[in-house]
Amino acid sequence: MSSKQSAPKSARKSTRDDNRVSRAGEKSRTPEPADPRPGRLTAAAALTALEGVTLLAGGVYLLIMGFAGKPESPQQAEMLAVTVLALAVLPLAAARGLWQRKRWSRGPAMITQIMALPVAWTLANAGGALIAAGVALALVAVATLVMLVNPTATEALGIGPRES
């Protein structure tokens, strides 16, 4: 007869419950990588977060102006604000993932930078003060892309050639 069969039911149940708690506790904690986060990965996470916060601030501004201002079409203004707020989620999630060294985060971060390049081009061609904003956005996007494809950053994210 095994030890499980000989133990009373109440004792077996508490042991199983204790095991579930410890397993759940282990899953909720993510192991911290032993080596430090590369500076390029930290900078890429910071720049991606900056883009996300900028989009978030722009979305909030558009939302407030849609309600408080005098737009030609309030529905259009509010829909634009909601769209910009929704777009802010991608770089913010990617930045958090990069900071935590999650492998999945590189793709959304790169998509954010690629999407920023046509926006930067449009701003730079608009003239006036928007030229500086377009150039700044282009520089940030290109710099972040370079940092994300850097071998040090890809290795820290667990991306790289597979060993056979």
PDB file of C-alpha atoms in Angstrom:
ATOM      1  CA  MET A   1       0.000   0.000   0.000  1.00  0.00           C
ATOM      2  CA  SER A   2       1.395   3.459  -0.920  1.00  0.00           C
ATOM      3  CA  SER A   3       1.766   6.289   1.574  1.00  0.00           C
ATOM      4  CA  LYS A   4      -0.971   8.287  -0.178  1.00  0.00           C
ATOM      5  CA  GLN A   5      -3.478   5.495   0.277  1.00  0.00           C
ATOM      6  CA  SER A   6      -2.686   5.026   3.949  1.00  0.00           C
ATOM      7  CA  ALA A   7      -2.906   8.716   4.837  1.00  0.00           C
ATOM      8  CA  PRO A   8      -6.312  10.089   5.849  1.00  0.00           C
ATOM      9  CA  LYS A   9      -8.224  12.047   3.195  1.00  0.00           C
ATOM     10  CA  SER A  10      -7.895  15.342   5.080  1.00  0.00           C
ATOM     11  CA  ALA A  11      -4.109  15.013   5.185  1.00  0.00           C
ATOM     12  CA  ARG A  12      -3.945  14.156   1.478  1.00  0.00           C
ATOM     13  CA  LYS A  13      -6.110  17.158   0.584  1.00  0.00           C
ATOM     14  CA  SER A  14      -4.017  19.640   2.552  1.00  0.00           C
ATOM     15  CA  THR A  15      -0.847  18.312   0.975  1.00  0.00           C
ATOM     16  CA  ARG A  16      -2.309  18.760  -2.507  1.00  0.00           C
ATOM     17  CA  ASP A  17      -3.510  22.274  -1.640  1.00  0.00           C
ATOM     18  CA  ASP A  18      -0.056  23.180  -0.329  1.00  0.00           C
ATOM     19  CA  ASN A  19       1.495  21.909  -3.566  1.00  0.00           C
ATOM     20  CA  ARG A  20      -0.908  23.996  -5.655  1.00  0.00           C
ATOM     21  CA  VAL A  21      -0.051  27.112  -3.692  1.00  0.00           C
ATOM     22  CA  SER A  22       3.674  26.578  -4.098  1.00  0.00           C
ATOM     23  CA  ARG A  23       3.325  25.832  -7.812  1.00  0.00           C
ATOM     24  CA  ALA A  24       1.176  28.921  -8.339  1.00  0.00           C
ATOM     25  CA  GLY A  25       3.698  30.992  -6.410  1.00  0.00           C
ATOM     26  CA  GLU A  26       6.509  29.728  -8.613  1.00  0.00           C
ATOM     27  CA  LYS A  27       4.633  30.593 -11.791  1.00  0.00           C
ATOM     28  CA  SER A  28       3.848  34.122 -10.665  1.00  0.00           C
ATOM     29  CA  ARG A  29       7.493  34.916 -10.017  1.00  0.00           C
ATOM     30  CA  THR A  30       9.654  35.370 -13.061  1.00  0.00           C
ATOM     31  CA  PRO A  31      13.283  34.437 -12.594  1.00  0.00           C
ATOM     32  CA  GLU A  32      15.583  37.421 -12.809  1.00  0.00           C
ATOM     33  CA  PRO A  33      18.274  36.982 -15.489  1.00  0.00           C
ATOM     34  CA  ALA A  34      21.727  36.553 -14.005  1.00  0.00           C
ATOM     35  CA  ASP A  35      23.513  38.970 -16.330  1.00  0.00           C
ATOM     36  CA  PRO A  36      22.727  42.704 -16.315  1.00  0.00           C
ATOM     37  CA  ARG A  37      20.448  44.263 -18.938  1.00  0.00           C
ATOM     38  CA  PRO A  38      22.511  45.643 -21.831  1.00  0.00           C
ATOM     39  CA  GLY A  39      22.562  49.423 -22.138  1.00  0.00           C
ATOM     40  CA  ARG A  40      21.265  49.254 -25.701  1.00  0.00           C
ATOM     41  CA  LEU A  41      18.229  47.270 -24.591  1.00  0.00           C
ATOM     42  CA  THR A  42      17.586  49.715 -21.744  1.00  0.00           C
ATOM     43  CA  ALA A  43      17.865  52.666 -24.136  1.00  0.00           C
ATOM     44  CA  ALA A  44      15.553  50.984 -26.666  1.00  0.00           C
ATOM     45  CA  ALA A  45      12.992  50.362 -23.909  1.00  0.00           C
ATOM     46  CA  ALA A  46      13.244  53.981 -22.746  1.00  0.00           C
ATOM     47  CA  LEU A  47      12.860  55.425 -26.245  1.00  0.00           C
ATOM     48  CA  THR A  48       9.928  53.123 -27.019  1.00  0.00           C
ATOM     49  CA  ALA A  49       8.296  54.144 -23.735  1.00  0.00           C
ATOM     50  CA  LEU A  50       8.880  57.798 -24.610  1.00  0.00           C
ATOM     51  CA  GLU A  51       7.056  57.296 -27.903  1.00  0.00           C
ATOM     52  CA  GLY A  52       4.197  55.576 -26.097  1.00  0.00           C
ATOM     53  CA  VAL A  53       3.905  58.328 -23.497  1.00  0.00           C
ATOM     54  CA  THR A  54       3.963  60.952 -26.259  1.00  0.00           C
ATOM     55  CA  LEU A  55       1.134  59.173 -28.074  1.00  0.00           C
ATOM     56  CA  LEU A  56      -0.763  58.862 -24.805  1.00  0.00           C
ATOM     57  CA  ALA A  57      -0.376  62.581 -24.090  1.00  0.00           C
ATOM     58  CA  GLY A  58      -1.437  63.432 -27.642  1.00  0.00           C
ATOM     59  CA  GLY A  59      -4.489  61.197 -27.324  1.00  0.00           C
ATOM     60  CA  VAL A  60      -5.523  62.796 -24.043  1.00  0.00           C
ATOM     61  CA  TYR A  61      -5.026  66.256 -25.555  1.00  0.00           C
ATOM     62  CA  LEU A  62      -7.164  65.350 -28.572  1.00  0.00           C
ATOM     63  CA  LEU A  63      -9.821  63.904 -26.286  1.00  0.00           C
ATOM     64  CA  ILE A  64      -9.963  67.048 -24.167  1.00  0.00           C
ATOM     65  CA  MET A  65      -9.996  69.309 -27.216  1.00  0.00           C
ATOM     66  CA  GLY A  66     -12.738  67.194 -28.753  1.00  0.00           C
ATOM     67  CA  PHE A  67     -14.936  67.784 -25.726  1.00  0.00           C
ATOM     68  CA  ALA A  68     -13.872  71.285 -24.692  1.00  0.00           C
ATOM     69  CA  GLY A  69     -12.842  72.781 -28.029  1.00  0.00           C
ATOM     70  CA  LYS A  70     -14.938  73.678 -31.026  1.00  0.00           C
ATOM     71  CA  PRO A  71     -14.075  70.992 -33.591  1.00  0.00           C
ATOM     72  CA  GLU A  72     -15.854  70.949 -36.934  1.00  0.00           C
ATOM     73  CA  SER A  73     -16.873  67.363 -36.292  1.00  0.00           C
ATOM     74  CA  PRO A  74     -16.902  66.317 -32.615  1.00  0.00           C
ATOM     75  CA  GLN A  75     -17.380  62.659 -33.584  1.00  0.00           C
ATOM     76  CA  GLN A  76     -14.316  62.728 -35.817  1.00  0.00           C
ATOM     77  CA  ALA A  77     -12.252  64.456 -33.129  1.00  0.00           C
ATOM     78  CA  GLU A  78     -13.234  61.900 -30.500  1.00  0.00           C
ATOM     79  CA  MET A  79     -12.604  58.959 -32.825  1.00  0.00           C
ATOM     80  CA  LEU A  80      -9.143  60.311 -33.635  1.00  0.00           C
ATOM     81  CA  ALA A  81      -8.423  60.673 -29.913  1.00  0.00           C
ATOM     82  CA  VAL A  82      -9.531  57.112 -29.182  1.00  0.00           C
ATOM     83  CA  THR A  83      -7.445  55.821 -32.099  1.00  0.00           C
ATOM     84  CA  VAL A  84      -4.326  57.623 -30.878  1.00  0.00           C
ATOM     85  CA  LEU A  85      -4.910  56.315 -27.344  1.00  0.00           C
ATOM     86  CA  ALA A  86      -5.263  52.785 -28.696  1.00  0.00           C
ATOM     87  CA  LEU A  87      -2.055  53.212 -30.720  1.00  0.00           C
ATOM     88  CA  ALA A  88      -0.232  54.236 -27.527  1.00  0.00           C
ATOM     89  CA  VAL A  89      -0.770  50.770 -26.066  1.00  0.00           C
ATOM     90  CA  LEU A  90       1.593  49.066 -28.543  1.00  0.00           C
ATOM     91  CA  PRO A  91       4.793  50.968 -27.722  1.00  0.00           C
ATOM     92  CA  LEU A  92       4.011  51.031 -24.000  1.00  0.00           C
ATOM     93  CA  ALA A  93       3.529  47.264 -23.899  1.00  0.00           C
ATOM     94  CA  ALA A  94       6.631  46.757 -26.034  1.00  0.00           C
ATOM     95  CA  ALA A  95       8.703  49.010 -23.762  1.00  0.00           C
ATOM     96  CA  ARG A  96       7.594  47.090 -20.684  1.00  0.00           C
ATOM     97  CA  GLY A  97       8.450  43.818 -22.398  1.00  0.00           C
ATOM     98  CA  LEU A  98      11.865  45.091 -23.441  1.00  0.00           C
ATOM     99  CA  TRP A  99      12.535  46.263 -19.897  1.00  0.00           C
ATOM    100  CA  GLN A 100      11.613  42.822 -18.569  1.00  0.00           C
ATOM    101  CA  ARG A 101      13.656  41.151 -21.333  1.00  0.00           C
ATOM    102  CA  LYS A 102      10.672  39.365 -22.876  1.00  0.00           C
ATOM    103  CA  ARG A 103      11.384  37.798 -26.235  1.00  0.00           C
ATOM    104  CA  TRP A 104       7.994  38.772 -27.750  1.00  0.00           C
ATOM    105  CA  SER A 105       8.552  42.496 -27.161  1.00  0.00           C
ATOM    106  CA  ARG A 106      11.074  43.020 -29.954  1.00  0.00           C
ATOM    107  CA  GLY A 107       8.474  42.602 -32.721  1.00  0.00           C
ATOM    108  CA  PRO A 108       6.000  45.224 -31.437  1.00  0.00           C
ATOM    109  CA  ALA A 109       8.882  47.595 -30.677  1.00  0.00           C
ATOM    110  CA  MET A 110      10.203  47.269 -34.225  1.00  0.00           C
ATOM    111  CA  ILE A 111       6.712  47.702 -35.689  1.00  0.00           C
ATOM    112  CA  THR A 112       6.352  50.902 -33.678  1.00  0.00           C
ATOM    113  CA  GLN A 113       9.603  52.276 -35.099  1.00  0.00           C
ATOM    114  CA  ILE A 114       8.712  51.310 -38.664  1.00  0.00           C
ATOM    115  CA  MET A 115       5.299  52.979 -38.287  1.00  0.00           C
ATOM    116  CA  ALA A 116       7.007  56.101 -36.925  1.00  0.00           C
ATOM    117  CA  LEU A 117       9.141  56.631 -40.039  1.00  0.00           C
ATOM    118  CA  PRO A 118       6.305  57.650 -42.431  1.00  0.00           C
ATOM    119  CA  VAL A 119       4.880  59.861 -39.689  1.00  0.00           C
ATOM    120  CA  ALA A 120       8.290  61.532 -39.335  1.00  0.00           C
ATOM    121  CA  TRP A 121       8.446  62.029 -43.111  1.00  0.00           C
ATOM    122  CA  THR A 122       4.993  63.630 -43.137  1.00  0.00           C
ATOM    123  CA  LEU A 123       5.906  65.943 -40.256  1.00  0.00           C
ATOM    124  CA  ALA A 124       9.171  66.953 -41.902  1.00  0.00           C
ATOM    125  CA  ASN A 125       7.353  67.821 -45.137  1.00  0.00           C
ATOM    126  CA  ALA A 126       4.670  69.848 -43.331  1.00  0.00           C
ATOM    127  CA  GLY A 127       6.991  72.799 -42.779  1.00  0.00           C
ATOM    128  CA  GLY A 128       7.468  75.186 -39.895  1.00  0.00           C
ATOM    129  CA  ALA A 129       8.111  73.807 -36.418  1.00  0.00           C
ATOM    130  CA  LEU A 130       6.937  70.372 -37.519  1.00  0.00           C
ATOM    131  CA  ILE A 131      10.192  69.896 -39.450  1.00  0.00           C
ATOM    132  CA  ALA A 132      12.087  69.663 -36.157  1.00  0.00           C
ATOM    133  CA  ALA A 133       9.494  67.244 -34.750  1.00  0.00           C
ATOM    134  CA  GLY A 134       9.779  65.069 -37.862  1.00  0.00           C
ATOM    135  CA  VAL A 135      13.570  64.998 -37.730  1.00  0.00           C
ATOM    136  CA  ALA A 136      13.524  64.185 -34.005  1.00  0.00           C
ATOM    137  CA  LEU A 137      11.020  61.373 -34.503  1.00  0.00           C
ATOM    138  CA  ALA A 138      13.034  59.944 -37.400  1.00  0.00           C
ATOM    139  CA  LEU A 139      16.239  60.013 -35.346  1.00  0.00           C
ATOM    140  CA  VAL A 140      14.551  58.290 -32.399  1.00  0.00           C
ATOM    141  CA  ALA A 141      12.974  55.641 -34.645  1.00  0.00           C
ATOM    142  CA  VAL A 142      16.190  54.842 -36.513  1.00  0.00           C
ATOM    143  CA  ALA A 143      18.276  54.812 -33.311  1.00  0.00           C
ATOM    144  CA  THR A 144      15.797  52.472 -31.618  1.00  0.00           C
ATOM    145  CA  LEU A 145      15.726  50.150 -34.643  1.00  0.00           C
ATOM    146  CA  VAL A 146      19.525  49.993 -34.627  1.00  0.00           C
ATOM    147  CA  MET A 147      19.526  49.150 -30.908  1.00  0.00           C
ATOM    148  CA  LEU A 148      16.868  46.459 -31.355  1.00  0.00           C
ATOM    149  CA  VAL A 149      18.779  44.621 -34.095  1.00  0.00           C
ATOM    150  CA  ASN A 150      22.069  44.840 -32.218  1.00  0.00           C
ATOM    151  CA  PRO A 151      23.408  41.366 -31.359  1.00  0.00           C
ATOM    152  CA  THR A 152      23.815  42.301 -27.693  1.00  0.00           C
ATOM    153  CA  ALA A 153      20.135  43.212 -27.390  1.00  0.00           C
ATOM    154  CA  THR A 154      18.908  40.213 -29.368  1.00  0.00           C
ATOM    155  CA  GLU A 155      20.996  37.887 -27.228  1.00  0.00           C
ATOM    156  CA  ALA A 156      19.629  39.466 -24.045  1.00  0.00           C
ATOM    157  CA  LEU A 157      16.115  38.835 -25.356  1.00  0.00           C
ATOM    158  CA  GLY A 158      16.943  35.220 -26.155  1.00  0.00           C
ATOM    159  CA  ILE A 159      16.779  35.747 -29.916  1.00  0.00           C
ATOM    160  CA  GLY A 160      19.543  34.464 -32.090  1.00  0.00           C
ATOM    161  CA  PRO A 161      20.824  31.582 -34.142  1.00  0.00           C
ATOM    162  CA  ARG A 162      19.744  28.177 -32.922  1.00  0.00           C
ATOM    163  CA  GLU A 163      22.412  25.676 -32.068  1.00  0.00           C
ATOM    164  CA  SER A 164      22.091  22.356 -33.896  1.00  0.00           C
TER     165      SER A 164
END
